[in-house]
Amino acid sequence: NAGVTQTPKFQVLKTGQSMTLQCAQDMNHNSMYWYRQDPGMGLRLIYYSASEGTTDKGEVPNGYNVSRLNKREFSLRLESAAPSQTSVYFCASSRDSSSYEQYFGPGTRLTVT
Amino acid sequence: TQLLEQSPQFLSIQEGENLTVYCNSSSVFSSLQWYRQEPGEGPVLLVTVVTGGEVKKLKRLTFQFGDARKDSSLHITAAQPGDTGLYLCENGGSQGNLIFGKGTKLSVKP
């Protein structure tokens, strides 16, 4: 039982490059989330998926797209990376939209030069 | 937009000391979650409080939810180096409105 897994763990991109961050959970959770964490800013919600087949914007969605591939997987795509997107990205899941308890993955540290 | 203020921002203490960290909101919480995050890892849920005045204990950690549900505290008794980490509070609002505080960074020296 791995919980929430994320790949890759580290990534360096050049400005304008694209990439997809992968997230998977094995807890049979319905809801999944993507956050970014920046020094002095705390965790900020980028996108979330309340259930399979739905996605919605969070606090800071600009520059990102997401795909809820199936119940287990939720990916985050940067189409044209910018230095402002340098951050640590966390994926999380919860049982459903009424559950307050989130389970986080280990994070992806992304640097955009 | 709800704002969560955590204090202090940093705390460095010796092993065995007691400490309290705080989380205050500009509006009423639906519920409040406390997480601990160790360097290089994701946050790990410690507790959820829902009812005003609620007190929950987790070994040496005591969590209190204010009567008006606008503030919460986390008290650690006899801190140990293993308690070192970033302590985060989070509101339990609607899914599109999940807000985290900026955290209290705790360092417990042996």
Short mmCIF file of N, CA, C and O in Angstrom, two decimals, chain A residues 7-48:
data_model
loop_
_atom_site.label_atom_id
_atom_site.label_comp_id
_atom_site.label_asym_id
_atom_site.label_seq_id
_atom_site.Cartn_x
_atom_site.Cartn_y
_atom_site.Cartn_z
N THR A 7 5.72 11.18 -9.63
CA THR A 7 6.93 11.12 -10.44
C THR A 7 6.97 12.31 -11.38
O THR A 7 5.91 12.78 -11.85
N PRO A 8 8.15 12.89 -11.68
CA PRO A 8 9.43 12.53 -11.08
C PRO A 8 9.59 13.17 -9.70
O PRO A 8 8.73 13.94 -9.29
N LYS A 9 10.67 12.90 -9.03
CA LYS A 9 10.94 13.53 -7.74
C LYS A 9 11.63 14.89 -7.93
O LYS A 9 11.40 15.82 -7.15
N PHE A 10 12.46 14.98 -8.95
CA PHE A 10 13.16 16.24 -9.28
C PHE A 10 13.09 16.45 -10.79
O PHE A 10 13.10 15.48 -11.55
N GLN A 11 13.04 17.72 -11.21
CA GLN A 11 13.04 18.03 -12.64
C GLN A 11 13.58 19.44 -12.84
O GLN A 11 13.22 20.35 -12.08
N VAL A 12 14.41 19.58 -13.85
CA VAL A 12 14.89 20.91 -14.26
C VAL A 12 14.43 21.13 -15.70
O VAL A 12 14.66 20.28 -16.56
N LEU A 13 13.78 22.25 -15.94
CA LEU A 13 13.30 22.61 -17.27
C LEU A 13 13.87 23.94 -17.69
O LEU A 13 14.20 24.78 -16.84
N LYS A 14 13.91 24.15 -19.00
CA LYS A 14 14.24 25.48 -19.51
C LYS A 14 12.92 26.20 -19.82
O LYS A 14 11.90 25.57 -20.12
N THR A 15 12.98 27.50 -19.74
CA THR A 15 11.80 28.31 -20.03
C THR A 15 11.23 27.91 -21.39
O THR A 15 11.97 27.80 -22.37
N GLY A 16 9.93 27.69 -21.42
CA GLY A 16 9.24 27.33 -22.65
C GLY A 16 9.05 25.83 -22.85
O GLY A 16 8.22 25.41 -23.67
N GLN A 17 9.79 25.01 -22.12
CA GLN A 17 9.62 23.57 -22.25
C GLN A 17 8.33 23.14 -21.57
O GLN A 17 7.78 23.85 -20.72
N SER A 18 7.87 21.95 -21.94
CA SER A 18 6.65 21.42 -21.33
C SER A 18 6.97 20.13 -20.59
O SER A 18 7.99 19.47 -20.87
N MET A 19 6.12 19.80 -19.63
CA MET A 19 6.27 18.53 -18.94
C MET A 19 4.98 18.18 -18.22
O MET A 19 4.13 19.06 -17.98
N THR A 20 4.86 16.91 -17.88
CA THR A 20 3.70 16.43 -17.13
C THR A 20 4.18 15.77 -15.84
O THR A 20 5.07 14.93 -15.86
N LEU A 21 3.57 16.20 -14.74
CA LEU A 21 3.82 15.58 -13.45
C LEU A 21 2.74 14.52 -13.22
O LEU A 21 1.55 14.78 -13.42
N GLN A 22 3.18 13.34 -12.80
CA GLN A 22 2.27 12.22 -12.63
C GLN A 22 1.97 11.99 -11.16
O GLN A 22 2.85 12.17 -10.30
N CYS A 23 0.74 11.59 -10.88
CA CYS A 23 0.32 11.28 -9.51
C CYS A 23 -0.62 10.09 -9.55
O CYS A 23 -1.51 10.02 -10.42
N ALA A 24 -0.44 9.17 -8.62
CA ALA A 24 -1.34 8.02 -8.51
C ALA A 24 -1.58 7.71 -7.04
O ALA A 24 -0.69 7.87 -6.21
N GLN A 25 -2.81 7.26 -6.73
CA GLN A 25 -3.13 6.85 -5.37
C GLN A 25 -3.79 5.47 -5.39
O GLN A 25 -4.52 5.14 -6.34
N ASP A 26 -3.51 4.69 -4.35
CA ASP A 26 -4.04 3.33 -4.29
C ASP A 26 -4.99 3.16 -3.11
O ASP A 26 -5.17 2.03 -2.61
N MET A 27 -5.60 4.23 -2.65
CA MET A 27 -6.50 4.19 -1.49
C MET A 27 -7.97 4.19 -1.90
O MET A 27 -8.84 4.34 -1.04
N ASN A 28 -8.23 4.09 -3.20
CA ASN A 28 -9.60 4.11 -3.72
C ASN A 28 -10.33 5.41 -3.38
O ASN A 28 -11.54 5.44 -3.18
N HIS A 29 -9.56 6.51 -3.34
CA HIS A 29 -10.14 7.82 -3.05
C HIS A 29 -10.81 8.40 -4.29
O HIS A 29 -10.36 8.20 -5.42
N ASN A 30 -11.87 9.16 -4.05
CA ASN A 30 -12.58 9.79 -5.16
C ASN A 30 -11.98 11.14 -5.55
O ASN A 30 -12.03 11.51 -6.72
N SER A 31 -11.45 11.89 -4.58
CA SER A 31 -11.00 13.25 -4.84
C SER A 31 -9.47 13.33 -4.85
O SER A 31 -8.80 12.67 -4.06
N MET A 32 -8.96 14.17 -5.76
CA MET A 32 -7.51 14.36 -5.86
C MET A 32 -7.21 15.83 -6.08
O MET A 32 -8.07 16.58 -6.60
N TYR A 33 -6.00 16.25 -5.71
CA TYR A 33 -5.64 17.67 -5.68
C TYR A 33 -4.20 17.85 -6.15
O TYR A 33 -3.35 16.98 -5.95
N TRP A 34 -3.93 19.03 -6.70
CA TRP A 34 -2.57 19.46 -6.97
C TRP A 34 -2.33 20.79 -6.25
O TRP A 34 -3.12 21.74 -6.38
N TYR A 35 -1.20 20.85 -5.50
CA TYR A 35 -0.79 22.05 -4.80
C TYR A 35 0.63 22.42 -5.25
O TYR A 35 1.41 21.57 -5.66
N ARG A 36 0.96 23.69 -5.06
CA ARG A 36 2.34 24.12 -5.13
C ARG A 36 2.72 24.74 -3.80
O ARG A 36 1.87 25.35 -3.12
N GLN A 37 3.99 24.56 -3.42
CA GLN A 37 4.47 25.11 -2.15
C GLN A 37 5.70 25.95 -2.43
O GLN A 37 6.70 25.45 -2.94
N ASP A 38 5.62 27.23 -2.08
CA ASP A 38 6.70 28.17 -2.27
C ASP A 38 7.10 28.75 -0.93
O ASP A 38 6.24 28.94 -0.05
N PRO A 39 8.38 29.08 -0.76
CA PRO A 39 8.83 29.66 0.51
C PRO A 39 8.03 30.91 0.86
O PRO A 39 7.84 31.78 0.02
N GLY A 40 7.53 30.97 2.08
CA GLY A 40 6.79 32.14 2.53
C GLY A 40 5.37 32.24 2.01
O GLY A 40 4.65 33.18 2.36
N MET A 41 4.96 31.28 1.18
CA MET A 41 3.61 31.36 0.60
C MET A 41 2.71 30.22 1.07
O MET A 41 1.52 30.23 0.82
N GLY A 42 3.26 29.22 1.67
CA GLY A 42 2.45 28.09 2.08
C GLY A 42 2.03 27.24 0.89
O GLY A 42 2.51 27.40 -0.23
N LEU A 43 1.10 26.34 1.11
CA LEU A 43 0.55 25.48 0.07
C LEU A 43 -0.62 26.19 -0.61
O LEU A 43 -1.51 26.69 0.07
N ARG A 44 -0.61 26.20 -1.93
CA ARG A 44 -1.70 26.82 -2.67
C ARG A 44 -2.29 25.82 -3.66
O ARG A 44 -1.54 25.15 -4.38
N LEU A 45 -3.60 25.76 -3.71
CA LEU A 45 -4.31 24.80 -4.55
C LEU A 45 -4.29 25.24 -6.00
O LEU A 45 -4.69 26.36 -6.32
N ILE A 46 -3.85 24.35 -6.89
CA ILE A 46 -3.79 24.67 -8.32
C ILE A 46 -5.07 24.18 -9.01
O ILE A 46 -5.80 24.96 -9.63
N TYR A 47 -5.33 22.90 -8.92
CA TYR A 47 -6.53 22.27 -9.47
C TYR A 47 -6.94 21.13 -8.55
O TYR A 47 -6.13 20.61 -7.80
N TYR A 48 -8.19 20.75 -8.67
CA TYR A 48 -8.66 19.58 -7.96
C TYR A 48 -9.65 18.81 -8.81
O TYR A 48 -10.20 19.34 -9.78
#
